[in-house]
Short mmCIF file of C-alpha atoms in Angstrom, two decimals:
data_model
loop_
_atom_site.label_atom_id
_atom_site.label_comp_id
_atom_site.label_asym_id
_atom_site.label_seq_id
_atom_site.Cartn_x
_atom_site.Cartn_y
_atom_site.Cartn_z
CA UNK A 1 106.66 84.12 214.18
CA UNK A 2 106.59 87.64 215.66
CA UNK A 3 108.10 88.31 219.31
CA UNK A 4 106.33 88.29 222.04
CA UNK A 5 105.38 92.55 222.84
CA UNK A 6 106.72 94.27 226.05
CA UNK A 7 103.12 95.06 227.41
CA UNK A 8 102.75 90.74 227.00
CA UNK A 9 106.10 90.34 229.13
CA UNK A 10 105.43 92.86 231.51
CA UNK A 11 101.83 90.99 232.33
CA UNK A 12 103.59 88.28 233.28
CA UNK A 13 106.52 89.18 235.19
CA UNK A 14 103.34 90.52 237.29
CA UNK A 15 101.79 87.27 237.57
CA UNK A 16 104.50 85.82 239.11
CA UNK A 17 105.79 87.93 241.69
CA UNK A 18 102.27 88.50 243.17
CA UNK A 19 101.83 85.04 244.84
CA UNK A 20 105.71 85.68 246.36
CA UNK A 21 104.01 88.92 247.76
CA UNK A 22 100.90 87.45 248.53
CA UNK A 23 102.64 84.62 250.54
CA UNK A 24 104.90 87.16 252.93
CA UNK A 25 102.16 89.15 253.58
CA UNK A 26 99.95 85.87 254.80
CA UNK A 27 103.38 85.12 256.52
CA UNK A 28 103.33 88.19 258.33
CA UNK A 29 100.08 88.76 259.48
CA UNK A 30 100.26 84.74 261.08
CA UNK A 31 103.77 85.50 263.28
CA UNK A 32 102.31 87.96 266.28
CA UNK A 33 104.48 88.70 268.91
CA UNK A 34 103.65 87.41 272.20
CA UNK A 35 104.26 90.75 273.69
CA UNK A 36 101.53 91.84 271.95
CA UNK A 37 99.05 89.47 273.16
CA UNK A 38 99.23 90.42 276.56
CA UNK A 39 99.39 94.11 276.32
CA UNK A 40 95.86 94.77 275.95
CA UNK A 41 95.27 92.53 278.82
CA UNK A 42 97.82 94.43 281.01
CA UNK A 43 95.74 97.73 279.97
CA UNK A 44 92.53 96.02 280.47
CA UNK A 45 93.89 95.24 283.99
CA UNK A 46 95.56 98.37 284.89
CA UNK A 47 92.29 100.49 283.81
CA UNK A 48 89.18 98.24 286.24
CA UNK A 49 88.99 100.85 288.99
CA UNK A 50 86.54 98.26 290.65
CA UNK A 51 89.76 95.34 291.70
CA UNK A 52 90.02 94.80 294.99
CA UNK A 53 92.91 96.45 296.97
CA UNK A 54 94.77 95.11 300.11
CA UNK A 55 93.03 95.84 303.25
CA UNK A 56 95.74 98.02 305.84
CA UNK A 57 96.41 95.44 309.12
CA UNK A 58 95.51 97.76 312.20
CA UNK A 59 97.04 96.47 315.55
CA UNK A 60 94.55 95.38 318.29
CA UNK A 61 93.95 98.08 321.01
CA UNK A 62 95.55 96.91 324.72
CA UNK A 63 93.44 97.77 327.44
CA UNK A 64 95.15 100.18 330.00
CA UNK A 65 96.77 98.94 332.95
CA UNK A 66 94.78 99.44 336.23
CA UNK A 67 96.16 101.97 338.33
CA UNK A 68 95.56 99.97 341.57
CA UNK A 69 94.94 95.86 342.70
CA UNK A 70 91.99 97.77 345.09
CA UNK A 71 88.97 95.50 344.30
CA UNK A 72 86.84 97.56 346.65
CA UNK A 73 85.37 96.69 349.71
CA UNK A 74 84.66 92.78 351.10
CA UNK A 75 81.82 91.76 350.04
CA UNK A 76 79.37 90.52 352.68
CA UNK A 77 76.90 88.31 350.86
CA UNK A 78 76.21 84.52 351.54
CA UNK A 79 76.87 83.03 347.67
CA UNK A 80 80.69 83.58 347.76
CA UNK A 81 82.73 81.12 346.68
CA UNK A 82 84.94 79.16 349.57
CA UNK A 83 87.76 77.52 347.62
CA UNK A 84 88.96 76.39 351.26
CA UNK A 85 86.11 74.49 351.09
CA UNK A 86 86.74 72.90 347.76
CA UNK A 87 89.26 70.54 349.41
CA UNK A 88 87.77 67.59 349.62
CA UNK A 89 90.64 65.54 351.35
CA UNK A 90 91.22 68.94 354.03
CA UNK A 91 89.44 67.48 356.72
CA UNK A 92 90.73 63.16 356.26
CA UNK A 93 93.38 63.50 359.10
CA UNK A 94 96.70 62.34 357.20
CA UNK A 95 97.86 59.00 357.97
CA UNK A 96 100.93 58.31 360.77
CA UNK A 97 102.89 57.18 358.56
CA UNK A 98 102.72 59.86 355.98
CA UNK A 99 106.15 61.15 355.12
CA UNK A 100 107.48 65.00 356.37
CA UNK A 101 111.12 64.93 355.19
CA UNK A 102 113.00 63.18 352.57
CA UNK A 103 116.52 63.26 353.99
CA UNK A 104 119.94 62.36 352.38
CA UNK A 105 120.49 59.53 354.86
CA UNK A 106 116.92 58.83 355.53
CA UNK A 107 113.17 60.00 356.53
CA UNK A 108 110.59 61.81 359.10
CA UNK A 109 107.49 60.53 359.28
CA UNK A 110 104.08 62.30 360.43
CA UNK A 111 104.33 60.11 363.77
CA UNK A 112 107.83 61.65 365.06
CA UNK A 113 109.52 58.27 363.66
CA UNK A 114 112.91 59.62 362.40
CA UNK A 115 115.10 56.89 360.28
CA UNK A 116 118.52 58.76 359.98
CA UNK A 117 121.04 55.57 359.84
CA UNK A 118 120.71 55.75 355.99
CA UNK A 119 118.10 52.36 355.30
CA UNK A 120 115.48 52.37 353.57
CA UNK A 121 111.66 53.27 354.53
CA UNK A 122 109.19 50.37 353.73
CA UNK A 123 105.12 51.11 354.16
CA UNK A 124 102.96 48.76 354.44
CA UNK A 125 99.61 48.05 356.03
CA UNK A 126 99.46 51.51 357.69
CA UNK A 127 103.32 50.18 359.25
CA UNK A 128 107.02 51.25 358.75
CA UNK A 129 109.78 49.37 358.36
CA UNK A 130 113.56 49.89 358.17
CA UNK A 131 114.20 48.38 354.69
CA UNK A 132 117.82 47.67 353.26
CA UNK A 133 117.44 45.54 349.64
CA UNK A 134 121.27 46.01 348.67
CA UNK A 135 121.85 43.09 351.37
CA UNK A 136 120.39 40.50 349.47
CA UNK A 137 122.49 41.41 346.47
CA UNK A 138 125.51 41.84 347.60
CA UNK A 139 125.51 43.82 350.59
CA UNK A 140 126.14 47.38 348.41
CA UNK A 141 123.58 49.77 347.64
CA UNK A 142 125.06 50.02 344.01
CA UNK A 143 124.38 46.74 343.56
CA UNK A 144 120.70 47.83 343.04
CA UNK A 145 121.49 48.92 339.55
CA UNK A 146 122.15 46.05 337.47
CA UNK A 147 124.50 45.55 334.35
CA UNK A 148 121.72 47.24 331.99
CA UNK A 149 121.09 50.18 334.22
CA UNK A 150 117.51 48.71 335.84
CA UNK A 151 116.56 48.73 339.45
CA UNK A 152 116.83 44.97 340.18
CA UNK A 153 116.53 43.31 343.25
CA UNK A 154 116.25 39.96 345.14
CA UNK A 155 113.06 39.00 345.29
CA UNK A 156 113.43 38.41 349.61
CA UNK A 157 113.40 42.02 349.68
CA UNK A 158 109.46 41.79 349.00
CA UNK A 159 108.69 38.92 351.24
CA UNK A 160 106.74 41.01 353.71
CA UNK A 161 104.79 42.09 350.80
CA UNK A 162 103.58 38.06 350.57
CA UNK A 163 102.66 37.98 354.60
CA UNK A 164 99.93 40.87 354.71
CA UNK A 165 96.39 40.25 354.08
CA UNK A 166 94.91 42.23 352.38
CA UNK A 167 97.97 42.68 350.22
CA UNK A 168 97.90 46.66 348.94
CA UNK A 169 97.01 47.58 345.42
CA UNK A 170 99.84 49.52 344.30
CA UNK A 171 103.70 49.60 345.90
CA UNK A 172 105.03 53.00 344.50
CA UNK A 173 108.70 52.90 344.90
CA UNK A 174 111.36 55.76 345.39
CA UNK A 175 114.61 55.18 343.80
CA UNK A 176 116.49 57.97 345.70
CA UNK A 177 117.83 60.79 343.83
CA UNK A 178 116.10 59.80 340.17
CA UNK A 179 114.35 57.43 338.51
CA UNK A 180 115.85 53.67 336.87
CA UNK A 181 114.14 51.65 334.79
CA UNK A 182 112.62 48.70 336.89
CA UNK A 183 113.79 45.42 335.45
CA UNK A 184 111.28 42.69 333.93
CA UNK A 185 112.04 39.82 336.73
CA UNK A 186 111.89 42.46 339.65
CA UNK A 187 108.33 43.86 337.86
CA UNK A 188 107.28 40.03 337.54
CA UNK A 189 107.85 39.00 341.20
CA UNK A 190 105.87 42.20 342.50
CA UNK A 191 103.11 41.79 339.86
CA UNK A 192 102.49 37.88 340.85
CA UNK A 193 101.77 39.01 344.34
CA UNK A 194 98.48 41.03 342.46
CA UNK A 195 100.17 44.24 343.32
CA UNK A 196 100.70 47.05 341.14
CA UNK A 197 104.09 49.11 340.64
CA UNK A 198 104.99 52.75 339.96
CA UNK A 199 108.48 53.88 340.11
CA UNK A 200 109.50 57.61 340.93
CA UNK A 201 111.74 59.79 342.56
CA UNK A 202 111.82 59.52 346.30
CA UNK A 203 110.95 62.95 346.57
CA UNK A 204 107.60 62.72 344.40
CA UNK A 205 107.38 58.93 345.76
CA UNK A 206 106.72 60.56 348.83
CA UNK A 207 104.31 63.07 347.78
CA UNK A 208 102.85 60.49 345.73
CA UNK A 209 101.79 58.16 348.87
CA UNK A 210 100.86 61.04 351.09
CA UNK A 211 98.24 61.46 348.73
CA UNK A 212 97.00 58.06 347.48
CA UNK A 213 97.27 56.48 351.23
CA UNK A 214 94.94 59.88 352.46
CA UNK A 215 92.33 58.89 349.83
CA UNK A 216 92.70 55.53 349.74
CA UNK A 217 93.84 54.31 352.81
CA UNK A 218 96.96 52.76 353.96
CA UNK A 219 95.50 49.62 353.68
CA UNK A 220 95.43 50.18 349.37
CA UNK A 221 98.70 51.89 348.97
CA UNK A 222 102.44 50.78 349.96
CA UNK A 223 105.69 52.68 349.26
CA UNK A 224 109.32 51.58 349.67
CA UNK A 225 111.84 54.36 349.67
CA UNK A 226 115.44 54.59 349.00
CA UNK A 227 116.74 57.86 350.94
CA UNK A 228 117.33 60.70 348.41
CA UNK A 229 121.25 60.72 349.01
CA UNK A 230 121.81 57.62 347.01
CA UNK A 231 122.11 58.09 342.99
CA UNK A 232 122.71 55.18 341.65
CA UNK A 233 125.86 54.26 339.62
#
């Protein structure tokens, strides 16, 4: 048996390597760097003339400042606009017992009544009436103010509220120098008299029923103030 010739080796030492070459090159040309993915994107991107740019932000134009207030001459026509006239409630006459001054130690009413003695100022029915509550608890005025911090008092200190007929739609009440929560029994016993309640300041208490009791009459609103020198606890 003759050996096998060179030219017979060398054929298949060729055979063999080539799939080992074949196989990198497949390899190779599968694994593509990610960089080079997006590059021709980038380009692509970089090179469109036609993408829209950022618009510049120009600031809004003030108008000039006048150089005078002189709104020329009056005017002299008939279609002007009275706003005096717009006051509806400017010619009702306010009521006698509409309040001028809140003092410390007491009030001045519209009718020249001055209560300076430090009691209380009690509305009704178109009427005023010194009004102390604190006596029925206790006979202090921070006695008012019970252990929760509510406005709380007997309920003698709205008997008068029980003798008028008609009895007023709303009591607004002024709790001196700020406002305390009104407690549930005190709320209760005004309430089952068909009367409504609102609680303020005095000051605004005041304001409050020189308003209502022009519209409405004194006859529909009641107020009972505590002067604006007591504060509570």
């Amino acid at each position: 048996m003759h050996p096998p010739s060179p030219q017979l080796l060398r054929a298949l030492r060729t055979s063999i390597s080539a799939p080992k070459v074949t196989n990198q090159l497949c390899a190779n040309a599968r694994w593509v760097s990610p960089i080079s993915r997006i590059t021709p994107y980038i380009q692509t991107y970089r090179n469109n003339s036609s993408h829209a740019r950022p618009v510049r932000m120009v600031p809004r134009a003030h108008t000039a400042k006048p150089a005078s207030r002189d709104r020329g001459p009056q005017s002299t026509e008939d279609t002007q606009t009275d706003f005096a006239a717009l006051n509806v409630l400017g010619n009702i006459p306010a009521p006698t017992t509409a309040i001028d001054a809140c003092l410390d130690n007491g009030f001045h009413l519209d009718n020249g009544l001055k209560l300076t003695n430090g009691d209380g100022l009690l509305l009704v029915g178109g009427e005023a009436f010194s009004w102390r509550p604190w006596t029925a608890t206790g006979g202090e005025k921070n006695a008012m103010v019970n252990e929760k911090g509510q406005f709380e008092v007997d309920e003698q200190a709205w008997g008068l509220l029980g003798l008028v007929w008609p009895r007023p739609d709303l009591l607004i009440i002024g709790m001196g120098a700020s406002v305390f929560p009104l407690s549930p029994e005190t709320r209760r016993r005004i309430n089952a008299l068909g009367v409504r309640v609102e609680v303020l300041d005095t000051r605004n208490a005041a304001a409050q029923f020189n308003l209502l009791a022009t519209e409405r009459g004194v006859s529909e609103i009641a107020a009972a103030m505590i002067p604006i020198g007591w504060k509570g606890r």
